[in-house]
Coordinates of N, CA and C in Angstrom, one line a residue:
M1 N -4.2 -14.8 44.3 CA -4.6 -16.0 43.5 C -6.0 -15.9 43.1
V2 N -6.3 -16.2 41.8 CA -7.6 -16.1 41.3 C -8.4 -17.4 41.6
P3 N -9.6 -17.3 42.2 CA -10.4 -18.4 42.6 C -10.7 -19.4 41.4
L4 N -10.9 -20.6 41.6 CA -11.1 -21.6 40.6 C -12.4 -21.3 39.8
E5 N -13.4 -20.8 40.4 CA -14.7 -20.5 39.7 C -14.4 -19.5 38.6
I6 N -13.7 -18.5 39.0 CA -13.4 -17.4 38.0 C -12.5 -17.9 36.9
R7 N -11.5 -18.7 37.2 CA -10.6 -19.3 36.2 C -11.5 -20.1 35.2
Q8 N -12.4 -20.9 35.7 CA -13.3 -21.7 34.8 C -14.2 -20.8 34.0
L9 N -14.7 -19.7 34.6 CA -15.5 -18.8 33.9 C -14.7 -18.1 32.7
I10 N -13.5 -17.7 33.0 CA -12.6 -17.1 31.9 C -12.4 -18.1 30.8
R11 N -12.1 -19.3 31.1 CA -11.9 -20.4 30.1 C -13.2 -20.6 29.3
E12 N -14.3 -20.7 30.0 CA -15.6 -20.9 29.3 C -15.9 -19.8 28.3
M13 N -15.7 -18.5 28.8 CA -15.9 -17.4 28.0 C -15.0 -17.4 26.7
S14 N -13.8 -17.7 26.9 CA -12.8 -17.7 25.8 C -13.1 -18.8 24.8
L15 N -13.6 -20.0 25.3 CA -14.0 -21.1 24.4 C -15.3 -20.8 23.6
A16 N -16.3 -20.1 24.3 CA -17.6 -19.8 23.7 C -17.5 -18.7 22.7
N17 N -16.5 -17.8 22.9 CA -16.3 -16.6 22.0 C -14.8 -16.6 21.5
P18 N -14.5 -17.4 20.5 CA -13.1 -17.5 20.1 C -12.5 -16.2 19.5
L19 N -13.3 -15.2 19.1 CA -12.8 -14.0 18.6 C -12.5 -12.9 19.7
W20 N -12.9 -13.2 20.9 CA -12.7 -12.3 22.0 C -11.3 -12.5 22.5
G21 N -10.6 -11.3 22.7 CA -9.3 -11.3 23.3 C -9.4 -11.0 24.8
A22 N -8.2 -10.9 25.4 CA -8.2 -10.6 26.8 C -8.8 -9.3 27.2
P23 N -8.7 -8.2 26.4 CA -9.3 -7.0 26.8 C -10.9 -7.1 26.8
R24 N -11.4 -7.8 25.9 CA -12.9 -8.0 25.8 C -13.4 -8.8 27.0
I25 N -12.7 -9.9 27.3 CA -13.1 -10.8 28.4 C -12.9 -10.0 29.7
H26 N -11.8 -9.3 29.9 CA -11.6 -8.4 31.1 C -12.8 -7.5 31.2
G27 N -13.2 -6.8 30.2 CA -14.3 -5.9 30.2 C -15.6 -6.6 30.7
E28 N -15.9 -7.7 30.1 CA -17.1 -8.5 30.5 C -17.1 -8.9 31.9
L29 N -15.9 -9.3 32.4 CA -15.8 -9.6 33.8 C -16.0 -8.4 34.7
L30 N -15.5 -7.2 34.3 CA -15.8 -6.0 35.1 C -17.2 -5.7 35.1
K31 N -18.0 -5.9 34.0 CA -19.4 -5.7 34.0 C -20.2 -6.6 35.0
L32 N -19.6 -7.8 35.2 CA -20.2 -8.7 36.1 C -19.8 -8.4 37.6
G33 N -18.9 -7.5 37.8 CA -18.5 -7.1 39.1 C -17.3 -7.9 39.6
I34 N -16.6 -8.6 38.7 CA -15.5 -9.4 39.1 C -14.2 -8.6 38.8
E35 N -13.5 -8.2 39.9 CA -12.3 -7.4 39.8 C -11.1 -8.3 39.5
I36 N -10.6 -8.2 38.3 CA -9.4 -9.1 37.9 C -8.7 -8.3 36.9
G37 N -7.4 -8.4 36.8 CA -6.6 -7.7 35.9 C -6.7 -8.3 34.5
Q38 N -6.3 -7.5 33.5 CA -6.4 -8.0 32.1 C -5.3 -9.1 31.8
T39 N -4.2 -9.0 32.4 CA -3.1 -10.0 32.2 C -3.5 -11.3 32.9
S40 N -4.2 -11.2 34.0 CA -4.7 -12.5 34.7 C -5.8 -13.1 33.8
A41 N -6.6 -12.3 33.2 CA -7.6 -12.9 32.3 C -6.9 -13.6 31.1
A42 N -5.9 -12.9 30.5 CA -5.2 -13.5 29.4 C -4.5 -14.8 29.8
K43 N -4.0 -14.9 31.1 CA -3.3 -16.1 31.6 C -4.2 -17.3 31.6
Y44 N -5.5 -17.1 32.0 CA -6.4 -18.2 32.1 C -7.3 -18.5 30.9
M45 N -7.1 -17.7 29.9 CA -7.9 -18.0 28.6 C -7.5 -19.3 28.0
A46 N -8.4 -20.0 27.3 CA -8.0 -21.2 26.6 C -7.2 -20.8 25.4
R47 N -6.2 -21.6 25.2 CA -5.2 -21.3 24.0 C -5.9 -21.8 22.8
R48 N -5.6 -21.1 21.7 CA -6.1 -21.5 20.4 C -5.3 -22.7 19.9
R49 N -6.0 -23.6 19.3 CA -5.3 -24.8 18.8 C -4.8 -24.5 17.3
A50 N -5.7 -23.9 16.5 CA -5.3 -23.6 15.2 C -4.5 -22.3 15.1
P51 N -3.5 -22.2 14.3 CA -2.8 -20.9 14.2 C -3.7 -19.9 13.5
P52 N -3.5 -18.6 13.7 CA -4.3 -17.6 13.1 C -4.2 -17.6 11.6
S53 N -5.2 -17.0 10.9 CA -5.1 -17.0 9.5 C -3.9 -16.1 9.0
Q54 N -3.5 -16.4 7.8 CA -2.3 -15.7 7.3 C -2.6 -14.2 7.2
G55 N -1.5 -13.4 7.4 CA -1.6 -12.0 7.2 C -1.4 -11.6 5.8
W56 N -1.4 -10.3 5.5 CA -1.2 -9.8 4.2 C 0.2 -10.1 3.7
R57 N 1.2 -10.0 4.5 CA 2.6 -10.3 4.1 C 2.8 -11.7 3.7
A58 N 2.2 -12.6 4.5 CA 2.2 -14.0 4.2 C 1.5 -14.4 2.9
Y59 N 0.3 -13.7 2.8 CA -0.4 -13.9 1.5 C 0.4 -13.5 0.3
L60 N 1.0 -12.4 0.4 CA 1.8 -11.9 -0.8 C 3.0 -12.9 -1.0
R61 N 3.6 -13.3 0.1 CA 4.8 -14.2 -0.1 C 4.3 -15.5 -0.7
N62 N 3.1 -16.0 -0.4 CA 2.6 -17.3 -0.9 C 2.1 -17.2 -2.3
Y63 N 1.4 -16.1 -2.7 CA 0.7 -16.0 -3.9 C 1.2 -15.0 -4.9
A64 N 2.1 -14.1 -4.5 CA 2.5 -13.0 -5.4 C 3.1 -13.5 -6.7
Y65 N 3.8 -14.6 -6.8 CA 4.3 -15.0 -8.0 C 3.3 -15.5 -9.0
G66 N 2.1 -15.7 -8.6 CA 1.0 -16.2 -9.5 C 0.1 -15.0 -9.9
I67 N 0.5 -13.8 -9.6 CA -0.4 -12.6 -9.9 C 0.4 -11.7 -10.9
A68 N -0.3 -11.3 -12.0 CA 0.2 -10.3 -12.9 C -0.8 -9.2 -13.0
V69 N -0.3 -8.0 -13.3 CA -1.1 -6.8 -13.4 C -1.0 -6.3 -14.8
M70 N -2.1 -5.9 -15.4 CA -2.1 -5.3 -16.8 C -2.8 -4.0 -16.8
D71 N -2.2 -3.0 -17.5 CA -2.8 -1.7 -17.5 C -2.6 -1.1 -18.9
L72 N -3.6 -0.5 -19.4 CA -3.5 0.2 -20.7 C -3.6 1.7 -20.4
F73 N -2.7 2.5 -20.9 CA -2.7 3.9 -20.7 C -2.4 4.7 -21.9
V74 N -2.8 6.0 -21.9 CA -2.7 6.9 -23.1 C -1.5 7.8 -23.0
V75 N -0.8 7.9 -24.2 CA 0.3 8.8 -24.2 C 0.1 9.8 -25.4
P76 N -0.1 11.1 -25.1 CA -0.2 12.0 -26.3 C 1.2 12.3 -26.9
T77 N 1.2 12.4 -28.2 CA 2.5 12.7 -28.9 C 2.6 14.2 -29.2
T78 N 3.8 14.6 -29.7 CA 4.0 15.9 -30.1 C 3.1 16.3 -31.3
S79 N 2.7 15.4 -32.1 CA 1.9 15.7 -33.3 C 0.4 15.5 -32.9
F80 N 0.1 15.5 -31.6 CA -1.3 15.5 -31.1 C -2.0 14.2 -31.4
R81 N -1.3 13.1 -31.7 CA -1.9 11.8 -31.9 C -1.8 11.1 -30.5
L82 N -2.6 10.1 -30.4 CA -2.6 9.3 -29.2 C -2.0 7.9 -29.4
L83 N -1.1 7.6 -28.5 CA -0.5 6.2 -28.5 C -1.0 5.6 -27.2
Y84 N -1.1 4.3 -27.3 CA -1.6 3.5 -26.2 C -0.5 2.6 -25.7
G85 N -0.1 2.7 -24.4 CA 0.9 1.8 -23.9 C 0.2 0.7 -23.1
L86 N 0.8 -0.5 -23.2 CA 0.3 -1.6 -22.5 C 1.4 -2.1 -21.6
L87 N 1.1 -2.2 -20.3 CA 2.1 -2.6 -19.3 C 1.7 -3.8 -18.6
I88 N 2.5 -4.9 -18.6 CA 2.2 -6.1 -17.9 C 3.3 -6.3 -16.9
M89 N 2.9 -6.4 -15.6 CA 3.9 -6.6 -14.6 C 3.6 -7.8 -13.7
G90 N 4.6 -8.5 -13.2 CA 4.5 -9.6 -12.3 C 4.6 -9.1 -10.9
H91 N 3.7 -9.5 -10.0 CA 3.8 -9.1 -8.6 C 4.9 -9.7 -7.9
G92 N 5.4 -10.9 -8.2 CA 6.4 -11.6 -7.5 C 7.6 -10.8 -7.2
R93 N 8.3 -10.4 -8.3 CA 9.5 -9.7 -8.2 C 9.3 -8.2 -8.6
R94 N 8.1 -7.8 -8.8 CA 7.7 -6.5 -9.2 C 8.5 -6.1 -10.5
Q95 N 8.5 -7.0 -11.4 CA 9.2 -6.7 -12.7 C 8.3 -6.5 -13.8
I96 N 8.8 -5.8 -14.8 CA 8.0 -5.5 -16.0 C 8.1 -6.8 -16.9
L97 N 7.0 -7.4 -17.2 CA 7.0 -8.6 -18.0 C 6.9 -8.2 -19.5
W98 N 6.2 -7.1 -19.8 CA 6.0 -6.7 -21.2 C 5.5 -5.3 -21.2
F99 N 6.0 -4.6 -22.3 CA 5.6 -3.3 -22.5 C 5.4 -3.1 -24.0
G100 N 4.2 -2.7 -24.4 CA 3.9 -2.6 -25.9 C 3.2 -1.2 -26.1
V101 N 3.4 -0.7 -27.3 CA 2.8 0.5 -27.7 C 2.1 0.4 -29.1
T102 N 0.9 0.9 -29.2 CA 0.2 0.9 -30.5 C -0.7 2.1 -30.6
A103 N -1.0 2.4 -31.8 CA -1.9 3.6 -32.1 C -3.4 3.1 -32.0
H104 N -3.6 1.8 -32.3 CA -5.0 1.3 -32.3 C -5.1 0.0 -31.5
P105 N -5.4 0.1 -30.2 CA -5.4 -1.1 -29.4 C -6.7 -1.9 -29.7
T106 N -6.6 -3.1 -30.1 CA -7.7 -4.0 -30.3 C -7.6 -5.2 -29.3
A107 N -8.7 -5.9 -29.1 CA -8.7 -7.0 -28.2 C -7.7 -8.1 -28.7
E108 N -7.6 -8.2 -30.0 CA -6.7 -9.2 -30.6 C -5.2 -8.8 -30.3
W109 N -4.9 -7.5 -30.5 CA -3.6 -7.1 -30.2 C -3.2 -7.3 -28.7
I110 N -4.1 -6.9 -27.8 CA -3.9 -7.1 -26.4 C -3.7 -8.5 -26.0
A111 N -4.5 -9.4 -26.6 CA -4.4 -10.8 -26.4 C -3.0 -11.4 -26.8
N112 N -2.6 -10.9 -28.0 CA -1.2 -11.3 -28.5 C -0.1 -10.8 -27.6
Q113 N -0.3 -9.6 -27.1 CA 0.7 -9.0 -26.2 C 0.8 -9.9 -24.9
L114 N -0.3 -10.3 -24.4 CA -0.3 -11.1 -23.2 C 0.3 -12.5 -23.4
T115 N 0.1 -13.0 -24.6 CA 0.7 -14.3 -25.0 C 2.2 -14.2 -25.1
E116 N 2.6 -13.1 -25.7 CA 4.1 -12.8 -25.8 C 4.7 -12.6 -24.5
A117 N 4.0 -11.9 -23.6 CA 4.6 -11.6 -22.3 C 4.7 -12.9 -21.4
C118 N 3.7 -13.7 -21.4 CA 3.7 -14.8 -20.4 C 3.9 -16.2 -21.1
G119 N 3.6 -16.3 -22.4 CA 3.6 -17.6 -23.0 C 2.5 -18.5 -22.5
W120 N 2.5 -19.6 -23.1 CA 1.5 -20.6 -22.7 C 1.9 -21.4 -21.5
E121 N 3.2 -21.5 -21.2 CA 3.6 -22.4 -20.1 C 3.8 -21.6 -18.8
Q122 N 4.2 -20.3 -18.9 CA 4.6 -19.6 -17.7 C 3.5 -18.5 -17.4
A123 N 2.3 -18.8 -17.7 CA 1.2 -17.9 -17.5 C 0.9 -17.7 -16.0
P124 N 0.6 -16.5 -15.5 CA 0.3 -16.3 -14.1 C -1.1 -17.0 -13.8
R125 N -1.3 -17.2 -12.6 CA -2.6 -17.8 -12.2 C -3.8 -16.7 -12.2
Y126 N -3.4 -15.5 -11.8 CA -4.4 -14.4 -11.8 C -3.9 -13.2 -12.6
L127 N -4.8 -12.5 -13.2 CA -4.5 -11.3 -13.9 C -5.4 -10.2 -13.4
I128 N -4.8 -9.1 -12.9 CA -5.6 -8.0 -12.4 C -5.5 -6.9 -13.5
R129 N -6.7 -6.4 -13.9 CA -6.7 -5.4 -15.0 C -7.8 -4.5 -14.7
D130 N -7.8 -3.3 -15.5 CA -8.9 -2.4 -15.3 C -10.0 -2.8 -16.3
R131 N -11.0 -2.0 -16.4 CA -12.2 -2.3 -17.2 C -12.2 -1.5 -18.5
E132 N -11.1 -1.5 -19.3 CA -11.1 -0.8 -20.5 C -12.0 -1.5 -21.5
R133 N -12.6 -0.8 -22.4 CA -13.4 -1.4 -23.5 C -12.6 -2.1 -24.5
A134 N -11.3 -1.8 -24.5 CA -10.4 -2.5 -25.5 C -10.3 -4.0 -25.2
Y135 N -10.5 -4.4 -23.9 CA -10.4 -5.8 -23.6 C -11.7 -6.4 -24.0
G136 N -11.7 -7.0 -25.2 CA -13.0 -7.5 -25.8 C -13.1 -9.0 -25.6
E137 N -14.0 -9.6 -26.3 CA -14.3 -11.1 -26.2 C -13.1 -11.9 -26.6
I138 N -12.3 -11.5 -27.6 CA -11.2 -12.2 -28.0 C -10.1 -12.3 -26.9
F139 N -9.9 -11.2 -26.2 CA -9.0 -11.2 -25.1 C -9.4 -12.1 -24.0
I140 N -10.7 -12.0 -23.6 CA -11.2 -12.8 -22.5 C -11.1 -14.3 -22.9
R141 N -11.4 -14.7 -24.1 CA -11.3 -16.1 -24.5 C -9.8 -16.5 -24.4
R142 N -8.9 -15.7 -24.9 CA -7.5 -16.1 -24.8 C -7.0 -16.2 -23.4
V143 N -7.4 -15.3 -22.5 CA -7.1 -15.5 -21.1 C -7.5 -16.8 -20.5
R144 N -8.8 -17.1 -20.8 CA -9.3 -18.4 -20.3 C -8.7 -19.6 -20.9
S145 N -8.3 -19.5 -22.2 CA -7.7 -20.7 -22.8 C -6.3 -20.9 -22.3
I146 N -5.6 -19.8 -21.9 CA -4.3 -20.0 -21.3 C -4.4 -20.6 -19.9
G147 N -5.5 -20.3 -19.2 CA -5.7 -20.9 -17.8 C -5.6 -19.8 -16.8
I148 N -5.7 -18.5 -17.2 CA -5.5 -17.4 -16.3 C -6.9 -17.0 -15.8
R149 N -7.0 -16.7 -14.5 CA -8.3 -16.2 -13.9 C -8.2 -14.7 -13.9
D150 N -9.1 -14.2 -14.7 CA -9.2 -12.7 -15.0 C -9.9 -12.0 -13.8
R151 N -9.3 -11.0 -13.2 CA -9.9 -10.3 -12.1 C -9.9 -8.8 -12.5
P152 N -11.0 -8.3 -13.1 CA -11.0 -6.8 -13.4 C -11.2 -6.1 -12.1
T153 N -10.7 -4.9 -12.0 CA -10.9 -4.0 -10.8 C -12.3 -3.4 -10.8
S154 N -12.7 -2.9 -9.8 CA -14.0 -2.3 -9.7 C -14.1 -1.0 -10.6
P155 N -15.3 -0.7 -11.1 CA -15.4 0.5 -11.9 C -14.9 1.8 -11.1
C156 N -14.2 2.7 -11.8 CA -13.8 3.9 -11.3 C -12.9 3.8 -10.0
S157 N -12.1 2.8 -10.0 CA -11.2 2.5 -8.8 C -9.8 2.2 -9.2
P158 N -9.1 3.3 -9.7 CA -7.7 3.1 -10.1 C -6.8 2.7 -9.0
W159 N -7.2 3.0 -7.7 CA -6.3 2.6 -6.6 C -6.3 1.1 -6.4
Q160 N -7.1 0.3 -7.0 CA -7.1 -1.1 -6.8 C -5.9 -1.7 -7.6
N161 N -5.4 -1.0 -8.6 CA -4.3 -1.5 -9.4 C -3.1 -0.9 -8.7
A162 N -2.2 -1.8 -8.3 CA -1.1 -1.4 -7.5 C 0.0 -0.6 -8.3
Y163 N -0.1 -0.7 -9.6 CA 1.0 -0.1 -10.4 C 0.6 1.2 -11.1
E164 N -0.5 1.9 -10.6 CA -0.8 3.2 -11.1 C 0.3 4.2 -10.9
R165 N 1.0 4.1 -9.8 CA 2.1 5.0 -9.6 C 3.2 4.8 -10.6
L166 N 3.5 3.5 -11.0 CA 4.5 3.2 -12.0 C 4.1 3.9 -13.3
I167 N 2.9 3.8 -13.7 CA 2.4 4.4 -14.9 C 2.6 5.9 -14.9
G168 N 2.3 6.5 -13.7 CA 2.5 7.9 -13.6 C 4.0 8.3 -13.7
S169 N 4.9 7.4 -13.2 CA 6.3 7.6 -13.3 C 6.7 7.5 -14.8
I170 N 6.2 6.5 -15.5 CA 6.5 6.3 -16.9 C 6.1 7.6 -17.7
R171 N 4.9 8.1 -17.4 CA 4.5 9.3 -18.1 C 5.4 10.5 -17.8
R172 N 5.7 10.7 -16.5 CA 6.5 11.9 -16.1 C 8.0 11.7 -16.5
E173 N 8.6 10.6 -16.3 CA 10.0 10.5 -16.4 C 10.4 10.1 -17.9
C174 N 9.7 9.2 -18.5 CA 10.1 8.7 -19.8 C 9.5 9.5 -20.9
V175 N 8.1 9.5 -20.9 CA 7.4 10.0 -22.0 C 7.6 11.5 -22.2
D176 N 7.6 12.3 -21.1 CA 7.8 13.7 -21.1 C 9.2 14.1 -21.7
H177 N 10.2 13.3 -21.3 CA 11.6 13.6 -21.8 C 11.7 13.2 -23.3
I178 N 11.0 12.1 -23.7 CA 11.0 11.7 -25.1 C 10.3 12.8 -26.0
A179 N 9.2 13.3 -25.5 CA 8.5 14.4 -26.2 C 9.3 15.6 -26.3
A180 N 10.0 16.0 -25.2 CA 10.8 17.2 -25.2 C 12.0 17.0 -26.1
N181 N 12.6 15.8 -26.2 CA 13.7 15.6 -27.1 C 13.2 15.6 -28.5
A182 N 12.0 15.0 -28.8 CA 11.5 15.0 -30.2 C 11.2 16.4 -30.6
I183 N 10.8 17.3 -29.8 CA 10.6 18.7 -30.2 C 11.9 19.4 -30.5
C184 N 12.9 19.1 -29.6 CA 14.2 19.7 -29.9 C 14.8 19.2 -31.2
V185 N 14.7 17.9 -31.5 CA 15.2 17.4 -32.7 C 14.5 18.0 -33.9
T186 N 13.2 18.1 -33.8 CA 12.4 18.7 -34.9 C 12.8 20.2 -35.1
C187 N 12.9 20.9 -34.0 CA 13.3 22.3 -34.2 C 14.7 22.5 -34.7
C188 N 15.6 21.7 -34.2 CA 17.0 21.8 -34.7 C 17.2 21.3 -36.1
S189 N 16.4 20.4 -36.6 CA 16.6 19.9 -38.0 C 16.1 20.9 -39.0
R190 N 15.2 21.8 -38.6 CA 14.7 22.9 -39.5 C 15.7 24.0 -39.7
T191 N 16.6 24.2 -38.8 CA 17.5 25.3 -39.0 C 18.7 24.9 -39.9

């Protein structure tokens, strides 16, 4: 049986240091020369009244439907021209909301693509995007007028955009096959 003074000390320590768990309190008691087990320390700690803050899974469950991701990527063609693909995805169901391709991406074109993808009524609450120069003042004004909070990723941090792997898959699986088929069609039509 743990003496009353030690039980009160454990309770006071847990109330004074709400971030300390049983291992930390047990260690502090051992430093004071009080021999007690960690489970006994946990037993006499004050219980938290407020539930712990939400974890990552709960955060995504609560807010994922209000987050969209936008990314602009380059696709080289067989004629050595560059096409730019714009991908807009919703985090909620991880679905592609919009996919557009252009040879000359402008801020106005990107703003129109966002409006087509989300509309004015079903706009996401947050938009995560990279820091492309193509997102100009027109785009930023359109995002704000729709009511979306724009969240650009940090510079030189592609890992912050969760769908970089999808864009890699699009390049490998779709675009490479389209380019290979275009070369075959071009070669076969010449003979």
